Amino acid sequence: MRQTARVDISARVDYAVRAMLILAEADAEGSGPISIDSLATRQELPRKFLEAIFADLRRSDLVLSRRGARGGYVLGRPRGEISVGDIFRAVDGPLAEVRGLRPHETEYQGVATHLPSLWVAVRASLREVLDETSIEDLRTGDLPDRVRQLLTAPDAWQNR
């Protein structure tokens, strides 16, 4: 049986990015803080799970909480300065790990000696996409040139 490497985008990352897009939209419209209930409803996200995600986002200074009757969450930085990579790391940790190690910390013997170089390149490619794409880019659909180039590759939308 052939086993292929894959990048796993967790539910935590998916939910966090979707919720941050709502906050970016609210910021663009100047509509003020958004409650967890509203965030959960707008994207059909589990409320309790979202609360835990927002605790991580708050610890990373990506969101700020506002108290009071009209309280909720707002972006912690300008929407053009928050990358998808920032969100990913805040809720899931490093972009790439190999058996719990960072790619550059791996070491192999014999024929696998050069494998760490490949793992570092994989991490670099993830950074290229996730760190160069802000939630504002994602919200407006004005994605960075390199991301658009990747999307137009002949097999980009096909499973392998």
CSV table of C-alpha atoms in Angstrom, one decimal:
chain,number,residue,atom,x,y,z
A,1,MET,CA,0.0,0.0,0.0
A,2,ARG,CA,1.4,3.4,-1.0
A,3,GLN,CA,1.3,6.1,1.7
A,4,THR,CA,1.5,9.7,0.5
A,5,ALA,CA,2.4,12.8,2.5
A,6,ARG,CA,-0.4,15.3,3.1
A,7,VAL,CA,-0.9,18.6,4.7
A,8,ASP,CA,-3.7,18.4,7.2
A,9,ILE,CA,-5.7,21.6,7.6
A,10,SER,CA,-7.4,21.0,10.9
A,11,ALA,CA,-11.0,22.0,11.8
A,12,ARG,CA,-9.4,24.4,14.3
A,13,VAL,CA,-7.5,26.2,11.5
A,14,ASP,CA,-10.5,26.1,9.1
A,15,TYR,CA,-12.9,27.5,11.8
A,16,ALA,CA,-10.3,30.2,12.9
A,17,VAL,CA,-9.8,31.5,9.4
A,18,ARG,CA,-13.5,31.6,8.7
A,19,ALA,CA,-14.2,33.5,11.9
A,20,MET,CA,-11.3,35.9,11.3
A,21,LEU,CA,-12.7,36.6,7.9
A,22,ILE,CA,-16.0,37.7,9.6
A,23,LEU,CA,-14.0,40.0,11.9
A,24,ALA,CA,-12.1,41.4,8.9
A,25,GLU,CA,-15.4,42.1,7.1
A,26,ALA,CA,-16.8,43.8,10.2
A,27,ASP,CA,-13.6,45.8,10.5
A,28,ALA,CA,-14.0,46.9,6.8
A,29,GLU,CA,-17.6,47.9,7.4
A,30,GLY,CA,-16.8,49.6,10.7
A,31,SER,CA,-19.6,47.6,12.4
A,32,GLY,CA,-17.8,47.0,15.7
A,33,PRO,CA,-17.3,43.9,17.9
A,34,ILE,CA,-18.8,40.5,16.9
A,35,SER,CA,-20.0,38.1,19.6
A,36,ILE,CA,-19.0,34.4,19.6
A,37,ASP,CA,-22.7,33.5,19.1
A,38,SER,CA,-22.8,35.7,16.0
A,39,LEU,CA,-19.5,34.2,14.6
A,40,ALA,CA,-20.8,30.7,15.3
A,41,THR,CA,-24.1,31.4,13.6
A,42,ARG,CA,-22.7,33.1,10.5
A,43,GLN,CA,-20.5,30.2,9.5
A,44,GLU,CA,-22.3,27.4,11.3
A,45,LEU,CA,-19.4,26.7,13.7
A,46,PRO,CA,-19.6,24.9,17.0
A,47,ARG,CA,-19.8,27.7,19.7
A,48,LYS,CA,-17.8,25.9,22.4
A,49,PHE,CA,-15.0,24.9,19.9
A,50,LEU,CA,-15.0,28.6,18.7
A,51,GLU,CA,-14.5,29.8,22.3
A,52,ALA,CA,-11.4,27.7,22.7
A,53,ILE,CA,-10.1,28.8,19.3
A,54,PHE,CA,-10.6,32.5,20.3
A,55,ALA,CA,-8.7,32.0,23.5
A,56,ASP,CA,-5.7,31.0,21.4
A,57,LEU,CA,-6.2,33.9,19.0
A,58,ARG,CA,-6.4,36.3,21.9
A,59,ARG,CA,-3.2,34.9,23.4
A,60,SER,CA,-1.5,35.5,20.1
A,61,ASP,CA,-2.8,39.1,20.0
A,62,LEU,CA,-4.7,38.4,16.7
A,63,VAL,CA,-8.0,39.4,18.3
A,64,LEU,CA,-9.1,41.6,21.2
A,65,SER,CA,-12.2,41.1,23.3
A,66,ARG,CA,-14.5,43.9,24.2
A,67,ARG,CA,-16.8,43.6,27.2
A,68,GLY,CA,-20.3,44.9,27.7
A,69,ALA,CA,-23.7,44.6,26.1
A,70,ARG,CA,-22.3,45.3,22.6
A,71,GLY,CA,-19.1,43.4,23.3
A,72,GLY,CA,-17.4,40.7,21.3
A,73,TYR,CA,-14.2,40.4,19.4
A,74,VAL,CA,-12.3,42.7,17.0
A,75,LEU,CA,-9.1,42.2,15.1
A,76,GLY,CA,-6.0,42.7,17.2
A,77,ARG,CA,-4.0,44.2,14.2
A,78,PRO,CA,-5.0,45.7,10.8
A,79,ARG,CA,-6.6,43.1,8.6
A,80,GLY,CA,-3.8,43.5,6.0
A,81,GLU,CA,-1.2,42.6,8.6
A,82,ILE,CA,-2.7,39.3,9.8
A,83,SER,CA,-1.5,36.4,7.7
A,84,VAL,CA,-3.3,33.1,7.3
A,85,GLY,CA,0.0,31.7,8.6
A,86,ASP,CA,-0.4,33.7,11.8
A,87,ILE,CA,-3.8,32.2,12.4
A,88,PHE,CA,-2.6,28.7,11.6
A,89,ARG,CA,0.3,29.0,14.1
A,90,ALA,CA,-2.0,30.5,16.8
A,91,VAL,CA,-4.4,27.6,16.8
A,92,ASP,CA,-2.4,24.7,15.6
A,93,GLY,CA,1.3,25.4,16.2
A,94,PRO,CA,4.1,25.1,13.6
A,95,LEU,CA,3.2,24.9,10.0
A,96,ALA,CA,5.2,21.7,9.5
A,97,GLU,CA,6.5,19.0,11.8
A,98,VAL,CA,8.1,15.7,11.2
A,99,ARG,CA,7.4,13.2,14.1
A,100,GLY,CA,7.1,16.2,16.5
A,101,LEU,CA,10.3,17.9,15.3
A,102,ARG,CA,10.7,21.0,13.2
A,103,PRO,CA,11.9,20.1,9.7
A,104,HIS,CA,15.4,21.6,10.3
A,105,GLU,CA,15.8,19.5,13.4
A,106,THR,CA,15.4,16.2,11.7
A,107,GLU,CA,18.5,14.1,10.9
A,108,TYR,CA,18.8,10.8,9.0
A,109,GLN,CA,21.6,8.5,8.1
A,110,GLY,CA,22.5,6.7,4.8
A,111,VAL,CA,20.3,7.2,1.8
A,112,ALA,CA,18.0,9.5,3.7
A,113,THR,CA,20.7,12.0,4.6
A,114,HIS,CA,19.2,14.7,2.4
A,115,LEU,CA,15.6,14.2,3.5
A,116,PRO,CA,15.7,17.2,6.0
A,117,SER,CA,16.3,19.5,3.0
A,118,LEU,CA,13.1,18.3,1.4
A,119,TRP,CA,11.1,18.8,4.7
A,120,VAL,CA,12.5,22.3,5.0
A,121,ALA,CA,11.5,23.1,1.4
A,122,VAL,CA,8.0,21.8,2.1
A,123,ARG,CA,7.8,24.2,5.1
A,124,ALA,CA,9.1,27.0,3.0
A,125,SER,CA,6.4,26.5,0.4
A,126,LEU,CA,3.7,26.5,3.1
A,127,ARG,CA,5.2,29.8,4.4
A,128,GLU,CA,5.2,31.2,0.9
A,129,VAL,CA,1.5,30.8,0.6
A,130,LEU,CA,0.2,31.2,4.1
A,131,ASP,CA,2.5,34.0,5.4
A,132,GLU,CA,2.1,36.0,2.2
A,133,THR,CA,-1.7,35.9,2.2
A,134,SER,CA,-3.4,38.2,4.6
A,135,ILE,CA,-7.0,37.8,5.8
A,136,GLU,CA,-7.7,41.0,3.8
A,137,ASP,CA,-6.3,39.4,0.7
A,138,LEU,CA,-8.5,36.4,1.3
A,139,ARG,CA,-11.6,38.5,2.2
A,140,THR,CA,-11.3,40.5,-1.0
A,141,GLY,CA,-10.1,37.7,-3.2
A,142,ASP,CA,-7.1,39.8,-4.2
A,143,LEU,CA,-4.7,37.0,-3.6
A,144,PRO,CA,-0.9,37.4,-4.0
A,145,ASP,CA,0.5,36.8,-7.4
A,146,ARG,CA,2.4,33.6,-6.4
A,147,VAL,CA,-0.8,32.1,-4.9
A,148,ARG,CA,-2.8,33.0,-8.1
A,149,GLN,CA,0.0,31.3,-10.2
A,150,LEU,CA,-0.3,28.2,-8.1
A,151,LEU,CA,-4.0,28.1,-8.6
A,152,THR,CA,-3.7,28.2,-12.3
A,153,ALA,CA,-1.3,25.2,-12.5
A,154,PRO,CA,-2.8,22.5,-14.7
A,155,ASP,CA,-3.4,20.0,-11.9
A,156,ALA,CA,-4.0,22.4,-9.0
A,157,TRP,CA,-7.6,21.5,-8.6
A,158,GLN,CA,-7.2,17.8,-9.2
A,159,ASN,CA,-6.7,15.1,-6.5
A,160,ARG,CA,-3.6,12.9,-6.8
